[in-house]
Amino acid sequence: MGQLKANDFRVEHEKKNTHDEVVIINTCGFIEKAKEESIQTILHYNMLKEKGKVDQLIVTGCLSERYKKDLEIEIPGVDAYFGTTDLPRLLQYLKADYKHELLGERLLNTPSHYAFLKISEGCDRPCSFCAIPIMRGVHKSKPMEEILRETEKLVQGGVKELILIAQDLTFYGLDIYKERKLAFLLESLAKIPGLEWIRLQYAYPSQFPMDVLPVMNRYPNICKYLDMPLQHISDSMLKSMRRGITKRRTLELLDEIRNTVPGIHIRTTLISGYPGETEQDFEELLEFVKEQKFDRLGIFNYSHEEQTHAYTLEDTVPEELKQERSEIIMEAQQAISLEKNQSRVNSEMKVLIDRKEGAYWIGRTEFDSPEVDNEVLLDASQYYLEPGQFYQVHIDRAEEFDLYASLIHSNSVERNKIVLPGNN
Ligand code: SF4
């Protein structure tokens, strides 16, 4: 988007216009659900193109990297399909220049106070179920100077929360620096003035770089939050999934993380119905979820993806059973989440306000990532708050995934902009 803007295009993210000259769809293709959503989106815009509401339709991203030939045959109305590394070609197609000096220039499609930053692309892990390495290729770290430069620009543009993402954050540096550099990168980022929250998403558990943990403790602007997808806990499942870790080591790792970083909130994701998952494997997983009481948790039904190693196995668990198992896990997690949220009632927390929705201002604590985690709601008829500002709040009541709060005082320099109760 940054490149197009620099070429004098007017670029908008998901804006509903009556007429668009060019629509570019960035697709996802790693599991069945994502593929369906991507295809539905292409079909929708193809229909708009047929009605004359779109002049040119372009598809890029993982789905077209993986299924370009099929898509060209199945949906010929699309003007051009590009893969995951085709950005310069896509720009050329639109008669725009690829400007190397603009690397790191971004046009955010998130609210202006937070941004996702991808520190590496691709993945070298051998997880049996995963199609991502097929689409994204081998692991390639982004040089540290580029990341720091991009972050400084983002902060100058108003970003306060930076969410580091990658297929596997823990591998950062191994390819270009011949050693894991996540801890060093974090430390350098944490020193950037004005960056108030740094969040880590997607850390692979096997060979987790333990030097990251003391850095998390040392810098208050590194959120005490870690998203570590564990996928399963039964040894036979972990082995078949080729995760490079056992149940015992996973339990030790979780203990070590919690002991080294007191108060850390761990988010995980799991898979239900992987080939060969027995009732016993599932019971073990459920028990693990109940015992570990993760702060945040998500679960996917196993998706049988061609070209993966797991595709050579039989997809033994029926779809309904996968779904039933996912629901049982989520029910258990719901109770855990309610209990954890209730323990917050009457405490004071710092929240970052994301937006206003209906009758509430919606914010998050440092323990919550946007779009996937819990939210904190403040009555919009009581206060005027500013999205992108931090506030100190009192937690009044709790539900499974939401906290209701009242304002204590502003933690930001723009305190005088707040209209306190009664002045609405
Ligand atoms: S680490 Fe993540 S992206 Fe890499 S192969 Fe495993 S599941 Fe896929």
Short mmCIF file of C-alpha atoms and ligand atoms in Angstrom, two decimals:
data_model
loop_
_atom_site.label_atom_id
_atom_site.label_comp_id
_atom_site.label_asym_id
_atom_site.label_seq_id
_atom_site.Cartn_x
_atom_site.Cartn_y
_atom_site.Cartn_z
CA MET A 1 0.00 0.00 0.00
CA GLY A 2 2.93 2.30 0.80
CA GLN A 3 4.48 1.62 -2.60
CA LEU A 4 1.22 2.35 -4.42
CA LYS A 5 0.68 5.56 -2.49
CA ALA A 6 4.18 6.72 -3.42
CA ASN A 7 3.18 6.12 -7.04
CA ASP A 8 0.25 8.52 -6.63
CA PHE A 9 -2.44 5.88 -6.32
CA ARG A 10 -5.27 6.63 -3.90
CA VAL A 11 -5.23 3.49 -1.75
CA GLU A 12 -7.89 2.37 0.69
CA HIS A 13 -8.24 -0.74 2.79
CA GLU A 14 -11.58 -2.53 2.57
CA LYS A 15 -13.48 0.63 1.76
CA LYS A 16 -16.95 0.12 0.29
CA ASN A 17 -16.95 2.35 -2.77
CA THR A 18 -19.56 2.48 -5.50
CA HIS A 19 -16.84 2.12 -8.10
CA ASP A 20 -13.18 1.04 -7.89
CA GLU A 21 -10.60 1.21 -10.62
CA VAL A 22 -8.50 -1.59 -9.18
CA VAL A 23 -9.25 -4.10 -6.42
CA ILE A 24 -6.33 -6.13 -5.02
CA ILE A 25 -7.24 -9.12 -2.88
CA ASN A 26 -4.54 -10.42 -0.55
CA THR A 27 -5.47 -14.05 0.04
CA CYS A 28 -4.76 -16.65 2.73
CA GLY A 29 -4.56 -20.34 1.96
CA PHE A 30 -3.22 -22.31 4.90
CA ILE A 31 -6.35 -24.23 5.93
CA GLU A 32 -9.70 -25.06 4.37
CA LYS A 33 -11.62 -22.28 6.13
CA ALA A 34 -9.14 -19.62 5.06
CA LYS A 35 -9.20 -20.89 1.49
CA GLU A 36 -13.00 -20.78 1.41
CA GLU A 37 -13.04 -17.23 2.75
CA SER A 38 -10.47 -16.13 0.16
CA ILE A 39 -12.42 -17.75 -2.69
CA GLN A 40 -15.69 -16.20 -1.54
CA THR A 41 -14.01 -12.80 -1.51
CA ILE A 42 -12.64 -13.28 -5.03
CA LEU A 43 -16.05 -14.41 -6.28
CA HIS A 44 -17.73 -11.42 -4.67
CA TYR A 45 -15.42 -8.93 -6.39
CA ASN A 46 -15.58 -10.89 -9.64
CA MET A 47 -19.34 -10.39 -9.52
CA LEU A 48 -18.85 -6.65 -8.91
CA LYS A 49 -16.49 -6.55 -11.86
CA GLU A 50 -19.13 -8.21 -14.04
CA LYS A 51 -21.60 -5.52 -12.95
CA GLY A 52 -19.11 -2.83 -13.95
CA LYS A 53 -18.39 -1.66 -10.41
CA VAL A 54 -14.75 -2.74 -10.54
CA ASP A 55 -12.51 -2.18 -13.57
CA GLN A 56 -9.59 -4.43 -12.71
CA LEU A 57 -9.35 -7.34 -10.29
CA ILE A 58 -6.00 -8.61 -8.99
CA VAL A 59 -5.40 -11.51 -6.63
CA THR A 60 -2.19 -11.97 -4.65
CA GLY A 61 -0.96 -13.75 -1.50
CA CYS A 62 -0.79 -17.34 -0.32
CA LEU A 63 -3.81 -18.85 -2.06
CA SER A 64 -2.68 -17.66 -5.48
CA GLU A 65 0.89 -18.73 -4.72
CA ARG A 66 -0.39 -22.22 -4.02
CA TYR A 67 -3.21 -22.61 -6.55
CA LYS A 68 -2.46 -20.06 -9.30
CA LYS A 69 -2.99 -22.48 -12.20
CA ASP A 70 -6.29 -23.82 -10.84
CA LEU A 71 -7.58 -20.35 -10.03
CA GLU A 72 -6.76 -19.03 -13.51
CA ILE A 73 -8.94 -21.79 -14.93
CA GLU A 74 -11.72 -21.65 -12.32
CA ILE A 75 -12.06 -17.85 -11.99
CA PRO A 76 -10.87 -16.40 -15.30
CA GLY A 77 -12.54 -13.04 -14.62
CA VAL A 78 -9.57 -12.08 -12.46
CA ASP A 79 -7.17 -9.96 -14.50
CA ALA A 80 -3.96 -11.20 -12.87
CA TYR A 81 -2.82 -13.59 -10.15
CA PHE A 82 0.43 -13.00 -8.23
CA GLY A 83 2.31 -15.05 -5.64
CA THR A 84 3.78 -14.19 -2.25
CA THR A 85 7.02 -12.72 -3.57
CA ASP A 86 5.64 -10.94 -6.61
CA LEU A 87 5.23 -7.42 -5.23
CA PRO A 88 7.58 -5.81 -7.81
CA ARG A 89 5.77 -7.63 -10.64
CA LEU A 90 2.38 -6.58 -9.29
CA LEU A 91 3.50 -2.93 -9.23
CA GLN A 92 4.89 -3.25 -12.73
CA TYR A 93 1.53 -4.63 -13.87
CA LEU A 94 -0.12 -1.47 -12.52
CA LYS A 95 2.57 0.65 -14.23
CA ALA A 96 3.93 1.71 -10.88
CA ASP A 97 7.63 1.81 -9.94
CA TYR A 98 8.94 -0.48 -7.26
CA LYS A 99 10.86 1.97 -5.07
CA HIS A 100 13.52 0.19 -3.09
CA GLU A 101 14.12 3.25 -0.93
CA LEU A 102 10.52 2.92 0.27
CA LEU A 103 11.18 -0.42 2.00
CA GLY A 104 9.59 -0.07 5.40
CA GLU A 105 7.20 2.69 4.32
CA ARG A 106 3.78 1.60 5.44
CA LEU A 107 0.22 2.66 4.99
CA LEU A 108 -1.39 1.09 8.02
CA ASN A 109 -4.62 -0.82 7.76
CA THR A 110 -4.89 -1.02 11.54
CA PRO A 111 -5.90 1.91 13.79
CA SER A 112 -2.98 4.35 13.79
CA HIS A 113 -1.86 3.50 17.35
CA TYR A 114 -0.85 -0.09 16.74
CA ALA A 115 0.92 -1.97 13.97
CA PHE A 116 1.95 -5.51 13.16
CA LEU A 117 5.55 -5.88 12.10
CA LYS A 118 6.78 -9.00 10.38
CA ILE A 119 10.37 -9.66 11.43
CA SER A 120 10.88 -12.67 9.20
CA GLU A 121 9.15 -14.53 6.43
CA GLY A 122 8.84 -18.26 5.77
CA CYS A 123 9.57 -21.18 8.03
CA ASP A 124 12.14 -23.96 8.31
CA ARG A 125 10.17 -26.11 10.75
CA PRO A 126 8.92 -29.50 9.67
CA CYS A 127 5.39 -29.48 11.22
CA SER A 128 3.57 -32.25 9.43
CA PHE A 129 0.19 -30.52 9.10
CA CYS A 130 1.39 -27.16 7.90
CA ALA A 131 1.22 -25.79 4.36
CA ILE A 132 2.81 -22.45 5.22
CA PRO A 133 6.39 -23.37 4.23
CA ILE A 134 5.03 -24.46 0.83
CA MET A 135 3.59 -20.99 0.28
CA ARG A 136 6.04 -18.82 2.15
CA GLY A 137 9.28 -20.67 1.53
CA VAL A 138 12.28 -21.02 3.82
CA HIS A 139 12.84 -18.75 6.80
CA LYS A 140 14.27 -15.33 5.91
CA SER A 141 14.92 -12.77 8.64
CA LYS A 142 14.46 -9.10 7.94
CA PRO A 143 17.73 -7.29 8.75
CA MET A 144 17.69 -5.66 12.16
CA GLU A 145 18.47 -2.15 10.83
CA GLU A 146 15.40 -2.38 8.58
CA ILE A 147 13.18 -3.43 11.47
CA LEU A 148 14.47 -0.63 13.68
CA ARG A 149 14.10 1.95 10.92
CA GLU A 150 10.57 0.78 10.16
CA THR A 151 9.66 0.87 13.85
CA GLU A 152 11.03 4.39 14.31
CA LYS A 153 8.93 5.56 11.37
CA LEU A 154 5.86 3.83 12.76
CA VAL A 155 6.38 5.46 16.16
CA GLN A 156 6.85 8.87 14.54
CA GLY A 157 3.52 8.23 12.80
CA GLY A 158 1.74 7.61 16.12
CA VAL A 159 2.17 3.88 16.71
CA LYS A 160 2.37 3.05 20.41
CA GLU A 161 2.01 -0.70 20.29
CA LEU A 162 4.10 -2.87 18.03
CA ILE A 163 3.09 -6.49 17.51
CA LEU A 164 5.98 -8.61 16.30
CA ILE A 165 4.88 -11.39 14.03
CA ALA A 166 6.53 -14.14 11.99
CA GLN A 167 5.77 -17.75 11.23
CA ASP A 168 8.25 -18.43 14.03
CA LEU A 169 9.69 -15.49 15.99
CA THR A 170 12.18 -17.68 17.82
CA PHE A 171 14.15 -18.44 14.65
CA TYR A 172 14.89 -14.75 14.11
CA GLY A 173 18.49 -14.13 13.06
CA LEU A 174 19.60 -17.71 12.47
CA ASP A 175 19.81 -17.32 8.71
CA ILE A 176 21.46 -13.91 8.40
CA TYR A 177 23.37 -13.64 11.69
CA LYS A 178 23.98 -17.37 12.25
CA GLU A 179 22.53 -17.10 15.75
CA ARG A 180 19.17 -16.45 17.35
CA LYS A 181 18.78 -12.72 17.83
CA LEU A 182 15.24 -12.26 19.15
CA ALA A 183 16.41 -11.16 22.61
CA PHE A 184 18.84 -8.63 21.13
CA LEU A 185 16.21 -7.33 18.72
CA LEU A 186 13.70 -6.93 21.54
CA GLU A 187 16.17 -5.03 23.65
CA SER A 188 16.93 -2.65 20.77
CA LEU A 189 13.23 -2.09 20.08
CA ALA A 190 12.45 -1.53 23.76
CA LYS A 191 14.89 1.42 23.79
CA ILE A 192 12.99 3.32 21.08
CA PRO A 193 11.39 6.32 22.79
CA GLY A 194 7.62 6.49 22.49
CA LEU A 195 7.11 2.78 21.93
CA GLU A 196 4.90 1.86 24.85
CA TRP A 197 3.98 -1.75 24.17
CA ILE A 198 5.86 -4.47 22.29
CA ARG A 199 4.03 -7.75 21.90
CA LEU A 200 5.31 -11.16 20.79
CA GLN A 201 3.12 -13.33 18.63
CA TYR A 202 3.90 -16.85 17.42
CA ALA A 203 6.82 -18.36 19.28
CA TYR A 204 7.59 -21.98 18.51
CA PRO A 205 8.06 -23.99 21.72
CA SER A 206 10.89 -26.34 20.74
CA GLN A 207 14.30 -24.77 21.50
CA PHE A 208 12.63 -21.60 22.73
CA PRO A 209 15.37 -18.94 23.20
CA MET A 210 15.36 -18.56 26.99
CA ASP A 211 17.42 -15.34 26.84
CA VAL A 212 14.23 -13.57 25.73
CA LEU A 213 12.69 -13.97 29.19
CA PRO A 214 15.06 -11.76 31.26
CA VAL A 215 14.72 -9.08 28.57
CA MET A 216 10.96 -9.23 29.01
CA ASN A 217 11.44 -8.65 32.71
CA ARG A 218 13.92 -5.83 32.25
CA TYR A 219 11.81 -3.60 30.00
CA PRO A 220 8.36 -2.52 31.14
CA ASN A 221 7.36 -1.71 27.56
CA ILE A 222 7.66 -5.37 26.54
CA CYS A 223 4.22 -6.82 27.27
CA LYS A 224 4.18 -9.74 29.67
CA TYR A 225 2.46 -11.70 26.95
CA LEU A 226 3.52 -14.59 24.78
CA ASP A 227 1.64 -16.32 22.01
CA MET A 228 3.02 -19.84 21.80
CA PRO A 229 1.02 -22.28 19.64
CA LEU A 230 1.41 -25.74 21.21
CA GLN A 231 -0.98 -27.64 18.89
CA HIS A 232 -1.29 -30.71 21.15
CA ILE A 233 0.10 -32.35 24.26
CA SER A 234 -0.14 -36.12 23.76
CA ASP A 235 3.31 -37.50 22.92
CA SER A 236 2.04 -39.60 20.04
CA MET A 237 0.34 -36.57 18.48
CA LEU A 238 3.38 -34.31 19.02
CA LYS A 239 5.60 -36.92 17.42
CA SER A 240 3.35 -37.44 14.44
CA MET A 241 2.99 -33.67 14.07
CA ARG A 242 6.83 -33.46 14.01
CA ARG A 243 6.87 -30.70 16.58
CA GLY A 244 10.28 -31.55 17.99
CA ILE A 245 9.03 -31.48 21.58
CA THR A 246 7.53 -33.89 24.11
CA LYS A 247 4.83 -33.47 26.71
CA ARG A 248 7.39 -33.45 29.54
CA ARG A 249 9.52 -30.76 27.89
CA THR A 250 6.42 -28.67 27.11
CA LEU A 251 5.36 -28.76 30.76
CA GLU A 252 8.89 -27.84 31.90
CA LEU A 253 9.03 -25.00 29.41
CA LEU A 254 5.70 -23.55 30.56
CA ASP A 255 6.93 -23.70 34.17
CA GLU A 256 10.22 -22.05 33.29
CA ILE A 257 8.50 -19.25 31.40
CA ARG A 258 6.01 -18.57 34.21
CA ASN A 259 8.70 -18.73 36.89
CA THR A 260 11.10 -16.44 35.05
CA VAL A 261 8.51 -13.84 34.03
CA PRO A 262 6.05 -13.54 36.90
CA GLY A 263 2.60 -12.48 35.71
CA ILE A 264 3.20 -13.44 32.09
CA HIS A 265 0.03 -14.23 30.15
CA ILE A 266 0.36 -17.10 27.70
CA ARG A 267 -1.84 -17.53 24.68
CA THR A 268 -1.84 -20.83 22.83
CA THR A 269 -3.56 -22.49 19.90
CA LEU A 270 -4.37 -26.15 19.50
CA ILE A 271 -5.52 -28.52 16.77
CA SER A 272 -8.40 -30.94 17.22
CA GLY A 273 -8.86 -34.09 15.19
CA TYR A 274 -5.34 -34.52 13.79
CA PRO A 275 -5.02 -37.89 11.95
CA GLY A 276 -5.03 -40.74 14.45
CA GLU A 277 -6.18 -38.60 17.43
CA THR A 278 -7.83 -41.10 19.77
CA GLU A 279 -10.33 -40.46 22.53
CA GLN A 280 -7.44 -40.90 24.95
CA ASP A 281 -5.28 -38.30 23.13
CA PHE A 282 -8.18 -35.90 23.25
CA GLU A 283 -8.83 -36.52 26.98
CA GLU A 284 -5.15 -35.83 27.62
CA LEU A 285 -5.42 -32.55 25.74
CA LEU A 286 -8.54 -31.54 27.66
CA GLU A 287 -6.88 -32.37 30.98
CA PHE A 288 -3.84 -30.33 29.94
CA VAL A 289 -6.03 -27.30 29.12
CA LYS A 290 -7.81 -27.58 32.47
CA GLU A 291 -4.58 -27.94 34.42
CA GLN A 292 -2.56 -25.28 32.66
CA LYS A 293 -5.31 -22.67 32.71
CA PHE A 294 -3.95 -20.71 29.77
CA ASP A 295 -4.82 -17.04 29.84
CA ARG A 296 -5.92 -17.08 26.22
CA LEU A 297 -6.59 -20.06 23.95
CA GLY A 298 -7.85 -20.84 20.48
CA ILE A 299 -8.44 -24.14 18.68
CA PHE A 300 -8.63 -25.10 15.00
CA ASN A 301 -10.18 -28.20 13.51
CA TYR A 302 -7.48 -30.16 11.65
CA SER A 303 -7.49 -29.37 7.93
CA HIS A 304 -6.13 -32.07 5.59
CA GLU A 305 -3.75 -30.09 3.34
CA GLU A 306 -2.27 -31.54 0.18
CA GLN A 307 1.53 -31.53 -0.16
CA THR A 308 1.99 -31.66 3.62
CA HIS A 309 3.44 -34.71 5.32
CA ALA A 310 0.21 -35.31 7.25
CA TYR A 311 -1.60 -35.62 3.92
CA THR A 312 0.06 -39.02 3.56
CA LEU A 313 -1.83 -40.11 6.69
CA GLU A 314 -5.50 -40.93 6.73
CA ASP A 315 -7.78 -38.10 7.90
CA THR A 316 -9.37 -40.42 10.44
CA VAL A 317 -11.39 -38.09 12.67
CA PRO A 318 -14.80 -37.18 11.19
CA GLU A 319 -15.51 -33.44 10.81
CA GLU A 320 -18.34 -33.52 13.38
CA LEU A 321 -16.05 -35.09 15.95
CA LYS A 322 -13.30 -32.54 15.27
CA GLN A 323 -15.88 -29.81 15.83
CA GLU A 324 -17.28 -31.48 18.95
CA ARG A 325 -13.78 -31.79 20.45
CA SER A 326 -13.01 -28.15 19.65
CA GLU A 327 -16.22 -27.09 21.35
CA ILE A 328 -15.46 -29.14 24.47
CA ILE A 329 -12.02 -27.51 24.74
CA MET A 330 -13.49 -24.04 24.23
CA GLU A 331 -16.15 -24.67 26.88
CA ALA A 332 -13.44 -25.61 29.36
CA GLN A 333 -11.47 -22.52 28.38
CA GLN A 334 -14.52 -20.31 28.76
CA ALA A 335 -14.84 -21.34 32.41
CA ILE A 336 -11.10 -20.73 32.94
CA SER A 337 -11.29 -17.34 31.29
CA LEU A 338 -14.30 -16.34 33.42
CA GLU A 339 -12.49 -17.36 36.59
CA LYS A 340 -9.39 -15.41 35.57
CA ASN A 341 -11.40 -12.35 34.58
CA GLN A 342 -13.34 -12.43 37.84
CA SER A 343 -10.09 -12.36 39.76
CA ARG A 344 -9.45 -8.97 38.10
CA VAL A 345 -12.60 -7.39 39.53
CA ASN A 346 -11.76 -4.44 41.82
CA SER A 347 -8.24 -4.22 40.52
CA GLU A 348 -6.70 -1.32 38.62
CA MET A 349 -5.40 -1.81 35.09
CA LYS A 350 -3.87 0.23 32.30
CA VAL A 351 -5.79 0.02 29.05
CA LEU A 352 -5.20 1.26 25.53
CA ILE A 353 -8.41 2.41 23.89
CA ASP A 354 -8.87 0.99 20.39
CA ARG A 355 -12.26 2.30 19.30
CA LYS A 356 -15.81 3.23 20.16
CA GLU A 357 -18.44 0.62 19.40
CA GLY A 358 -22.10 1.14 20.19
CA ALA A 359 -22.44 2.29 23.78
CA TYR A 360 -18.84 1.49 24.77
CA TRP A 361 -15.26 2.53 24.42
CA ILE A 362 -13.30 -0.64 23.73
CA GLY A 363 -9.79 -1.06 25.03
CA ARG A 364 -7.21 -3.71 25.85
CA THR A 365 -4.70 -4.44 28.59
CA GLU A 366 -1.09 -5.41 27.93
CA PHE A 367 -2.27 -9.02 28.20
CA ASP A 368 -4.50 -8.81 25.16
CA SER A 369 -3.70 -8.71 21.50
CA PRO A 370 -6.12 -6.97 19.11
CA GLU A 371 -8.86 -8.99 17.42
CA VAL A 372 -8.18 -12.29 19.18
CA ASP A 373 -8.10 -11.60 22.93
CA ASN A 374 -10.23 -10.11 25.69
CA GLU A 375 -11.45 -6.53 25.69
CA VAL A 376 -12.16 -3.91 28.33
CA LEU A 377 -15.38 -1.92 27.93
CA LEU A 378 -16.08 1.54 29.33
CA ASP A 379 -19.48 3.21 29.23
CA ALA A 380 -19.38 5.79 26.41
CA SER A 381 -22.22 7.82 27.93
CA GLN A 382 -20.01 8.48 30.96
CA TYR A 383 -16.72 9.51 29.39
CA TYR A 384 -15.13 10.93 26.33
CA LEU A 385 -11.97 8.91 25.67
CA GLU A 386 -9.53 9.08 22.86
CA PRO A 387 -8.66 6.01 20.78
CA GLY A 388 -4.91 5.47 20.90
CA GLN A 389 -4.56 6.83 24.45
CA PHE A 390 -3.78 4.91 27.63
CA TYR A 391 -6.07 5.17 30.65
CA GLN A 392 -5.97 3.80 34.16
CA VAL A 393 -9.23 1.97 34.90
CA HIS A 394 -10.98 0.16 37.73
CA ILE A 395 -12.42 -3.26 36.79
CA ASP A 396 -16.06 -3.32 37.93
CA ARG A 397 -17.27 -6.64 36.60
CA ALA A 398 -16.22 -9.53 34.40
CA GLU A 399 -17.66 -11.84 31.78
CA GLU A 400 -16.00 -14.77 29.98
CA PHE A 401 -14.14 -12.66 27.48
CA ASP A 402 -14.90 -9.05 28.46
CA LEU A 403 -14.12 -6.83 31.41
CA TYR A 404 -16.32 -3.83 32.30
CA ALA A 405 -14.45 -0.91 33.81
CA SER A 406 -14.70 2.66 34.98
CA LEU A 407 -12.14 5.38 34.50
CA ILE A 408 -9.73 6.29 37.29
CA HIS A 409 -7.54 8.80 35.52
CA SER A 410 -5.66 9.27 32.30
CA ASN A 411 -2.18 7.87 32.05
CA SER A 412 -1.39 9.89 28.99
CA VAL A 413 -0.02 13.39 28.58
CA GLU A 414 -3.26 14.46 26.99
CA ARG A 415 -5.14 14.07 30.23
CA ASN A 416 -6.83 17.46 29.81
CA LYS A 417 -8.65 16.16 26.75
CA ILE A 418 -10.77 13.86 28.85
CA VAL A 419 -14.24 14.91 29.81
CA LEU A 420 -14.96 13.31 33.13
CA PRO A 421 -18.34 11.85 34.18
CA GLY A 422 -21.19 14.26 33.98
CA ASN A 423 -19.62 16.47 31.30
CA ASN A 424 -20.57 14.23 28.46
S1 SF4 B 1 6.34 -23.49 12.94
FE1 SF4 B 1 4.31 -22.76 12.34
S2 SF4 B 1 4.55 -22.01 10.20
FE2 SF4 B 1 6.33 -23.29 10.68
S3 SF4 B 1 5.80 -25.31 9.89
FE3 SF4 B 1 5.25 -25.28 12.09
S4 SF4 B 1 3.09 -24.61 12.16
FE4 SF4 B 1 3.88 -24.15 10.10
#
